[in-house]
Tab-separated table of N, CA, C and O in Angstrom:
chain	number	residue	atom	x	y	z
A	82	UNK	N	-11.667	-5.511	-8.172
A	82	UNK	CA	-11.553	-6.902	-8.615
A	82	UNK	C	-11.952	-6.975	-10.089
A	82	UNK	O	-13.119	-7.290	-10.324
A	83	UNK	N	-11.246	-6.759	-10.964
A	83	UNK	CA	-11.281	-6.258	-12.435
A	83	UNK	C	-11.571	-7.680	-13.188
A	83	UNK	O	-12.119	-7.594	-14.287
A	84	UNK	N	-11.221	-9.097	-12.644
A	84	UNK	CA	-11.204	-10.523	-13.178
A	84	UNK	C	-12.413	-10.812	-12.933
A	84	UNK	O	-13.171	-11.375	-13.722
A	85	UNK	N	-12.793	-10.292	-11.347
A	85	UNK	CA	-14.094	-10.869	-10.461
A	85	UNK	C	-14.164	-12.424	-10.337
A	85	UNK	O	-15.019	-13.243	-10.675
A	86	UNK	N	-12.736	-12.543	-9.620
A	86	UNK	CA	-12.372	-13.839	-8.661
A	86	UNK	C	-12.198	-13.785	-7.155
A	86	UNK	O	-11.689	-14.563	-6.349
A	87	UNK	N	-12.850	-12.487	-7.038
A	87	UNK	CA	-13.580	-12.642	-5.392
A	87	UNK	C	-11.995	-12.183	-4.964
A	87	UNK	O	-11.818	-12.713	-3.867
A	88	UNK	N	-10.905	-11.519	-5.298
A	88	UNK	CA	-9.619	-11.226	-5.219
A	88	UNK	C	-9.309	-10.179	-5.555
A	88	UNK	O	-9.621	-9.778	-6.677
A	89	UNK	N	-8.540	-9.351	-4.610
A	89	UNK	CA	-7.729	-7.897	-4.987
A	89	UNK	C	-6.264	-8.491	-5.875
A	89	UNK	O	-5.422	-8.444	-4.978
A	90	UNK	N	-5.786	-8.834	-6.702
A	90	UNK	CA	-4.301	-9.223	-7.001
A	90	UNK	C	-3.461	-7.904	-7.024
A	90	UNK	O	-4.000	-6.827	-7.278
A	91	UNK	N	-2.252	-8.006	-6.776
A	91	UNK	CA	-1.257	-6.576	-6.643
A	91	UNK	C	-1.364	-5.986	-7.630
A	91	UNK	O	-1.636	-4.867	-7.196
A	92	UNK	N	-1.343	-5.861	-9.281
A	92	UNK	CA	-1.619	-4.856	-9.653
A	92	UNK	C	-2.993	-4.338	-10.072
A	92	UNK	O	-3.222	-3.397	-10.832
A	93	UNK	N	-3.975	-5.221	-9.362
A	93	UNK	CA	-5.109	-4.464	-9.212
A	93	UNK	C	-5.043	-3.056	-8.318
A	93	UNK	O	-5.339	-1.891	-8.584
A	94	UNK	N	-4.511	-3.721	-7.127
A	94	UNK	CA	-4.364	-2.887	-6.160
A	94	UNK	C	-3.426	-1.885	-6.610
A	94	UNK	O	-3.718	-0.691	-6.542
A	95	UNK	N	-2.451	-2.240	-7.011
A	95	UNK	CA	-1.681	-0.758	-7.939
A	95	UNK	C	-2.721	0.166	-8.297
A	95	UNK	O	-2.752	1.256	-7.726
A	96	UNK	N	-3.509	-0.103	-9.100
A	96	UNK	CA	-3.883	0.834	-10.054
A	96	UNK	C	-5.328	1.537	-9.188
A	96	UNK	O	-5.631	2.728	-9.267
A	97	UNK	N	-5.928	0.724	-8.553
A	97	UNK	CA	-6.395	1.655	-7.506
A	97	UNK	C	-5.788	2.623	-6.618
A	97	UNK	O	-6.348	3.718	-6.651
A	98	UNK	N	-4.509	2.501	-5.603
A	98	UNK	CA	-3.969	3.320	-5.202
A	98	UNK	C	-3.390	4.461	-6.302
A	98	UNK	O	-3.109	5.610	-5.961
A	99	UNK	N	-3.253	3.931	-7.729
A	99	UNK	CA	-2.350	5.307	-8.701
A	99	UNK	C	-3.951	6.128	-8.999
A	99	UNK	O	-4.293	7.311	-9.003
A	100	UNK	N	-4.461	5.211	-9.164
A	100	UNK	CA	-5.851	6.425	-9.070
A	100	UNK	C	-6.557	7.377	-8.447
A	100	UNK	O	-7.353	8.266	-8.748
A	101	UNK	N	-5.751	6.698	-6.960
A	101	UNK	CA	-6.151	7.629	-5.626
A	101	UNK	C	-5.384	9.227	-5.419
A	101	UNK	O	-5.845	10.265	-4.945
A	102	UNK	N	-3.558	8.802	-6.193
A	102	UNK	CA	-2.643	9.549	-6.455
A	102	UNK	C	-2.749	10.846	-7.320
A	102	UNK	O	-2.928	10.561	-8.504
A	103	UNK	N	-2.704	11.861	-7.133
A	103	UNK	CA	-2.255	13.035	-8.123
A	103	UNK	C	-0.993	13.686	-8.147
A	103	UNK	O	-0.226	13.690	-7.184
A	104	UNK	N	-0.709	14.386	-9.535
A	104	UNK	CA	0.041	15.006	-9.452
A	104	UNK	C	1.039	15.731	-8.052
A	104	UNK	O	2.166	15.695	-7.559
A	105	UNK	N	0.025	16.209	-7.925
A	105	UNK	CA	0.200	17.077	-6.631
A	105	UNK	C	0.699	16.682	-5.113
A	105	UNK	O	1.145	17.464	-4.273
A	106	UNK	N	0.533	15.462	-5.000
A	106	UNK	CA	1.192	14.425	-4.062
A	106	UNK	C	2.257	14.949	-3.494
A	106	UNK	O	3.314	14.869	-4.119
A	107	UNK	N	2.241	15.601	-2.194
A	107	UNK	CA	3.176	16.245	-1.448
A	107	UNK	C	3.914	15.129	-0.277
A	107	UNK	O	3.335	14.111	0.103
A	108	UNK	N	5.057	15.476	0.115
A	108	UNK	CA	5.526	14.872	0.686
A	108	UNK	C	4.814	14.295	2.376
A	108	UNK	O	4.932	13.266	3.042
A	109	UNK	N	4.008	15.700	2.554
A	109	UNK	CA	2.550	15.673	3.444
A	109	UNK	C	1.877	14.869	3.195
A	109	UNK	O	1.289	14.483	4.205
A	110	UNK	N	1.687	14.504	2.584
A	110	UNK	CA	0.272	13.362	1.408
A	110	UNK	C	0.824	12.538	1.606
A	110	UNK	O	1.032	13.241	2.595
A	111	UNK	N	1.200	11.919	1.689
A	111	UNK	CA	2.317	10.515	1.312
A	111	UNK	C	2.434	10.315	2.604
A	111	UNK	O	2.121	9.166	2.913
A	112	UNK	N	2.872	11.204	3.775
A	112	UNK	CA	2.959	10.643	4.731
A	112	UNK	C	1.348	10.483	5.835
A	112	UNK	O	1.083	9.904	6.888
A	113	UNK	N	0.558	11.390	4.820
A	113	UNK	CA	-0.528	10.601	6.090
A	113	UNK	C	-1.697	9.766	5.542
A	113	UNK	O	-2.634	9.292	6.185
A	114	UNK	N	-1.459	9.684	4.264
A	114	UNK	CA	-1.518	8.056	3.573
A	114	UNK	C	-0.369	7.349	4.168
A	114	UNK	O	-0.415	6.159	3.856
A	115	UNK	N	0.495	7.596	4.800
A	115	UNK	CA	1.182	6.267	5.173
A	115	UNK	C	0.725	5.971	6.736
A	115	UNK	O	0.607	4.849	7.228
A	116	UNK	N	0.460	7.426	7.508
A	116	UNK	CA	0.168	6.810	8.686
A	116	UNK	C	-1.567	6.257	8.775
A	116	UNK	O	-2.154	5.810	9.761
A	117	UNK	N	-2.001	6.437	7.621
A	117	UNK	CA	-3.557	5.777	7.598
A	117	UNK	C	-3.493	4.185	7.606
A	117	UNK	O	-4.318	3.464	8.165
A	118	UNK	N	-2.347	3.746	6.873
A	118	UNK	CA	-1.829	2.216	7.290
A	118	UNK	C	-1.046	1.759	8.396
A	118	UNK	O	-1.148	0.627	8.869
A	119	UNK	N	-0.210	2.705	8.835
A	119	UNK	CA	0.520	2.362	9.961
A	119	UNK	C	-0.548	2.884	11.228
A	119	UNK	O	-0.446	3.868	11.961
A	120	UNK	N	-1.816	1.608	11.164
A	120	UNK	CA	-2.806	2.144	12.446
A	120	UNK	C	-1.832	2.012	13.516
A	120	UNK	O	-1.213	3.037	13.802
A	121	UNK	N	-1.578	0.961	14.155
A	121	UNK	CA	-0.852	0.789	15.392
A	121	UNK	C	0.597	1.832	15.576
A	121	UNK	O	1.492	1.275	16.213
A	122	UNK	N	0.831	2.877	15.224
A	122	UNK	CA	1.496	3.781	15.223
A	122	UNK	C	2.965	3.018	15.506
A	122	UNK	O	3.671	3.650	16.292
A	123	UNK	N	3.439	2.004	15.095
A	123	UNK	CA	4.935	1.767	14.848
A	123	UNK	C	6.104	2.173	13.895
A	123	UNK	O	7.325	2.016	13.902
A	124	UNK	N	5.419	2.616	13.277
A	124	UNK	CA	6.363	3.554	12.464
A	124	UNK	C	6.482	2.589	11.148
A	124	UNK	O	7.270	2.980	10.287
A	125	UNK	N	5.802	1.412	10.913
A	125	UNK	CA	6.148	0.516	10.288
A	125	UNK	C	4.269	0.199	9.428
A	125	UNK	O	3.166	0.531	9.861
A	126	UNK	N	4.556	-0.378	8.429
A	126	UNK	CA	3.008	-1.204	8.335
A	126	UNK	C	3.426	-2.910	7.860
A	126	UNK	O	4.236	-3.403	7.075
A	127	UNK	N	2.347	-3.470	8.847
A	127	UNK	CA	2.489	-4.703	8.504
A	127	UNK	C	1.399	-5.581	8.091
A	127	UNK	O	0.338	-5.112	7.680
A	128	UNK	N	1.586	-6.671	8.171
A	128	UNK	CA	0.279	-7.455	7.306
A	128	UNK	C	-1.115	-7.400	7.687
A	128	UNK	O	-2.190	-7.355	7.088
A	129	UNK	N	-0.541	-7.426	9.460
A	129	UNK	CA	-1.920	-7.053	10.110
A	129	UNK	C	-2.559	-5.231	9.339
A	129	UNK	O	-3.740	-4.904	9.221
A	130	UNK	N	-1.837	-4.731	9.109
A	130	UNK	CA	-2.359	-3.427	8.968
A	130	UNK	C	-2.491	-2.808	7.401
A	130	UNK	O	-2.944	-1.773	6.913
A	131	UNK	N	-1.843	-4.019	6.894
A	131	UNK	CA	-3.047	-3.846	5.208
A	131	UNK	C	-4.089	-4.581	5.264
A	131	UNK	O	-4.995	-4.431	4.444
A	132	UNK	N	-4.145	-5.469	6.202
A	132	UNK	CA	-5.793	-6.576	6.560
A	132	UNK	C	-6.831	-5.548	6.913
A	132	UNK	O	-7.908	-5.455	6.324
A	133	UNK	N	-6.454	-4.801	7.883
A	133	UNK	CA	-7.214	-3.987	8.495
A	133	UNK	C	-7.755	-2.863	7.610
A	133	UNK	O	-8.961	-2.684	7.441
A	134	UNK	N	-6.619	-1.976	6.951
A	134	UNK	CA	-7.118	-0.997	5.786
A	134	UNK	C	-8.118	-1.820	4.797
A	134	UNK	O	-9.121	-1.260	4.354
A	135	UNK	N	-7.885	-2.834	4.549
A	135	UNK	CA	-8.169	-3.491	3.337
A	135	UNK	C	-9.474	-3.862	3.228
A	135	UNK	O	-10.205	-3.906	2.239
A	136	UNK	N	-9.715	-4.177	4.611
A	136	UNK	CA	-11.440	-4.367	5.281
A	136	UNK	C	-11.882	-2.891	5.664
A	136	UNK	O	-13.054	-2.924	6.040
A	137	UNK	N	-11.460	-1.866	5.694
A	137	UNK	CA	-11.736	-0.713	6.073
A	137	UNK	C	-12.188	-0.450	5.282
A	137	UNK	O	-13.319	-0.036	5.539
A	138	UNK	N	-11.842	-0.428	3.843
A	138	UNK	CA	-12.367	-0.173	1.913
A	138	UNK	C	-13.457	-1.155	1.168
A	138	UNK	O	-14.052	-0.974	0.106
A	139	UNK	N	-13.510	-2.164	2.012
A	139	UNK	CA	-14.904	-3.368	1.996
A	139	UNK	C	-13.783	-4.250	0.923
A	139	UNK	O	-14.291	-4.496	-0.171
A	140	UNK	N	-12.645	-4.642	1.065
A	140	UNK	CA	-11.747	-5.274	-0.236
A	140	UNK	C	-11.024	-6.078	0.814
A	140	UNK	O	-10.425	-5.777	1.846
A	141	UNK	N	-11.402	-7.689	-0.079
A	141	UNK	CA	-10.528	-8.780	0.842
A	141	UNK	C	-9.857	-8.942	-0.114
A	141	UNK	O	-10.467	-9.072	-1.175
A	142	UNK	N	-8.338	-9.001	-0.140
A	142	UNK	CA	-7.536	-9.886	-1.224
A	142	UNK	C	-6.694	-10.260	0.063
A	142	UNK	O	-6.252	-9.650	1.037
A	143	UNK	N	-6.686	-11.741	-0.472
A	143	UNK	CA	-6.035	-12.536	0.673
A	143	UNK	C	-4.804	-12.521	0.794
A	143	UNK	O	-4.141	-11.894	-0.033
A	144	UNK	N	-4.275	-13.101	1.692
A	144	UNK	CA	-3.260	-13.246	3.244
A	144	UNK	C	-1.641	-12.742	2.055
A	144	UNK	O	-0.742	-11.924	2.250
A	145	UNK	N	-1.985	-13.929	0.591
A	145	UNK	CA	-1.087	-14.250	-0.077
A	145	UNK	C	-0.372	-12.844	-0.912
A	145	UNK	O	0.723	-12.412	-1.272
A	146	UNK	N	-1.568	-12.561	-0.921
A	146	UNK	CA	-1.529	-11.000	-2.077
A	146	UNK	C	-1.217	-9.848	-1.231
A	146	UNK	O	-0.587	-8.893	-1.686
A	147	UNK	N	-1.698	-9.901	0.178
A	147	UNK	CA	-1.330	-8.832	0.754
A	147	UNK	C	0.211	-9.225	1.032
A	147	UNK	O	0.938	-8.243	0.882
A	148	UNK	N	0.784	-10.200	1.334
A	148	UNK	CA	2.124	-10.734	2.164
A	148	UNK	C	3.099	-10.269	0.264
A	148	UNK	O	4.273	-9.914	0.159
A	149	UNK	N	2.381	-10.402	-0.564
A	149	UNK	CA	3.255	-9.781	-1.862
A	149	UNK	C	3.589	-9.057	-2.029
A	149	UNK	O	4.620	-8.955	-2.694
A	150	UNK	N	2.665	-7.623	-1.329
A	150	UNK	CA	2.639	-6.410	-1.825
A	150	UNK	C	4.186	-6.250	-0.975
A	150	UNK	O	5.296	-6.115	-1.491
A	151	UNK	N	3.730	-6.335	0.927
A	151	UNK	CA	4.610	-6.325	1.320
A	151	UNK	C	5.990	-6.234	1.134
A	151	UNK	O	6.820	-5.345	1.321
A	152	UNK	N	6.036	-7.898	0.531
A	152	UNK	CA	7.500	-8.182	-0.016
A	152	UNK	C	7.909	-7.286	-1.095
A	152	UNK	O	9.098	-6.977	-1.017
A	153	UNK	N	7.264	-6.773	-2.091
A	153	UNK	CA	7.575	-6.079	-2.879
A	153	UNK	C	8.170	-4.781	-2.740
A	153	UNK	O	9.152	-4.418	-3.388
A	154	UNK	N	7.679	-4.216	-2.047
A	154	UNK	CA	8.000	-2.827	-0.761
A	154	UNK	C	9.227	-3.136	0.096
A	154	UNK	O	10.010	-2.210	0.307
A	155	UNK	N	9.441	-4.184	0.543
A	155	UNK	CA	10.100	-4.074	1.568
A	155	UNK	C	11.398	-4.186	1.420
A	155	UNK	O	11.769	-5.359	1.383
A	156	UNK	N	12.461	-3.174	1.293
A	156	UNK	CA	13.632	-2.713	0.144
A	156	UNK	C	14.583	-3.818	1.788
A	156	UNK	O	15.225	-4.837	1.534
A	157	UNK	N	14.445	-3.346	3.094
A	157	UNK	CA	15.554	-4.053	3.861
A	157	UNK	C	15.543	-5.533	4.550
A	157	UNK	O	16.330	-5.948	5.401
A	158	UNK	N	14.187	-6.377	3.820
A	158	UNK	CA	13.769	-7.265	4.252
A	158	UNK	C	13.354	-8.036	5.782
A	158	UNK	O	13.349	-9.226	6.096
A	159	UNK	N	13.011	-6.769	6.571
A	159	UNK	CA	12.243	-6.769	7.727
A	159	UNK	C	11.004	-7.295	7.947
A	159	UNK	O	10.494	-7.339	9.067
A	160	UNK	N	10.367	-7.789	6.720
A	160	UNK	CA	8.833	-8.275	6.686
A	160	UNK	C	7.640	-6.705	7.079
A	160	UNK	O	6.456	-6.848	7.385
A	161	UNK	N	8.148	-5.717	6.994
A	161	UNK	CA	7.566	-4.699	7.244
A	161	UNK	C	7.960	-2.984	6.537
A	161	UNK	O	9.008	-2.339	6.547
A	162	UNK	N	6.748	-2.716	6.036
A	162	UNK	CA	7.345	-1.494	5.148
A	162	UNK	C	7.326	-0.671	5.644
A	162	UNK	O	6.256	-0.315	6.139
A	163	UNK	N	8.513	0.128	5.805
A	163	UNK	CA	8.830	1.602	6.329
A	163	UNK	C	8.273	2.783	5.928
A	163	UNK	O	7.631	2.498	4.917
A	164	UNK	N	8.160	3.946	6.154
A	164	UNK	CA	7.850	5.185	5.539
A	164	UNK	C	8.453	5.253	4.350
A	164	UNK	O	7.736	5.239	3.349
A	165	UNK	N	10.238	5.360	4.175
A	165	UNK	CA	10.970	5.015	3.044
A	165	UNK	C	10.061	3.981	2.147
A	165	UNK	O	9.356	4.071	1.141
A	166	UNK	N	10.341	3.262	2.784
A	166	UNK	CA	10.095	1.780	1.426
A	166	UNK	C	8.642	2.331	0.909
A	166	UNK	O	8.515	2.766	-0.236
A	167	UNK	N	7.596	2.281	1.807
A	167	UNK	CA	6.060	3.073	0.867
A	167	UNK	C	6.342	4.310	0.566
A	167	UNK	O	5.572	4.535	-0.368
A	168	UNK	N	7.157	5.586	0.817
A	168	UNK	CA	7.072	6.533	-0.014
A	168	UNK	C	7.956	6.571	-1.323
A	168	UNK	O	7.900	7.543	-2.076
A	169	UNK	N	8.935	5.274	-1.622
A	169	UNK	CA	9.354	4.721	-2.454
A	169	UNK	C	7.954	4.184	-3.831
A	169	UNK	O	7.745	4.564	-4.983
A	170	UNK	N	7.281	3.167	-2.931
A	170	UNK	CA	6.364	2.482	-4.222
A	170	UNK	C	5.490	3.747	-4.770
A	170	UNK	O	5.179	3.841	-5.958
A	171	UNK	N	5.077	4.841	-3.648
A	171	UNK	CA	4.005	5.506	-4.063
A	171	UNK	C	4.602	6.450	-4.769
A	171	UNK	O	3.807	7.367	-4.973
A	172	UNK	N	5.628	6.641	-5.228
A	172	UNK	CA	6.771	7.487	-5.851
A	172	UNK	C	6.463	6.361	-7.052
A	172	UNK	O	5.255	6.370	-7.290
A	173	UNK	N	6.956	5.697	-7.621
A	173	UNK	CA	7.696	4.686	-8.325
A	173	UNK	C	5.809	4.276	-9.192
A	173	UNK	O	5.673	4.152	-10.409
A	174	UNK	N	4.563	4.142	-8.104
A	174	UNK	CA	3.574	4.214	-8.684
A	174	UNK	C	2.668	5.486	-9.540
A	174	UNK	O	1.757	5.454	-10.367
A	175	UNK	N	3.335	6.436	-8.960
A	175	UNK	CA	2.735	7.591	-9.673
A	175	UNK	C	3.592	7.864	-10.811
A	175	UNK	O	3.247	8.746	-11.597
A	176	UNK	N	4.490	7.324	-10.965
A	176	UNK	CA	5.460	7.796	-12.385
A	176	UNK	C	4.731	6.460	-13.291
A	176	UNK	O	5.132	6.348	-14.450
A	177	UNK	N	4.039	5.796	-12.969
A	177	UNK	CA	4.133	4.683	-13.806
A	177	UNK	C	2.865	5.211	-15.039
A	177	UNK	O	2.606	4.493	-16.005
């Protein structure tokens, strides 16, 4: 919370996850950072399950910011990001 308005905003949260990122980021990596969000094992992550990570890291950014990230990710407009669509941003975030 870089403002310290009691808020994660999305490219806060960017730049924490590109920090988490290295070089080295294998296609292995990526996917079990993805199934660390996809708790409920659907193959999918959804709002409930960046709430849940998000409190897992002691970081509330609300309903609004998480439902952004989402949308931002979500390339087929399912309301839910796929393996594709997050190994897309986390691609697209490490080049940045």
């Amino acid at each position: 919370d870089t403002d310290q308005n009691g808020l994660i905003e999305y490219p806060e949260f960017e730049k924490i996850m590109k920090s988490k990122m290295t070089e080295k980021d294998s296609p292995e990596e990526i996917m079990k950072a993805f199934q660390l969000f996809d708790m409920d094992k659907t193959g999918t992550i959804s709002l409930t399950n960046l709430k849940a990570v998000a409190k897992m890291l002691g970081e509330s950014p609300g309903d609004e910011v998480l439902q952004e990230m989402i949308t931002e990710a979500d390339e087929d407009g399912d309301g839910e990001i796929s393996f594709h669509e997050f190994k897309h941003v986390m691609l697209q975030m490490k080049g940045k």
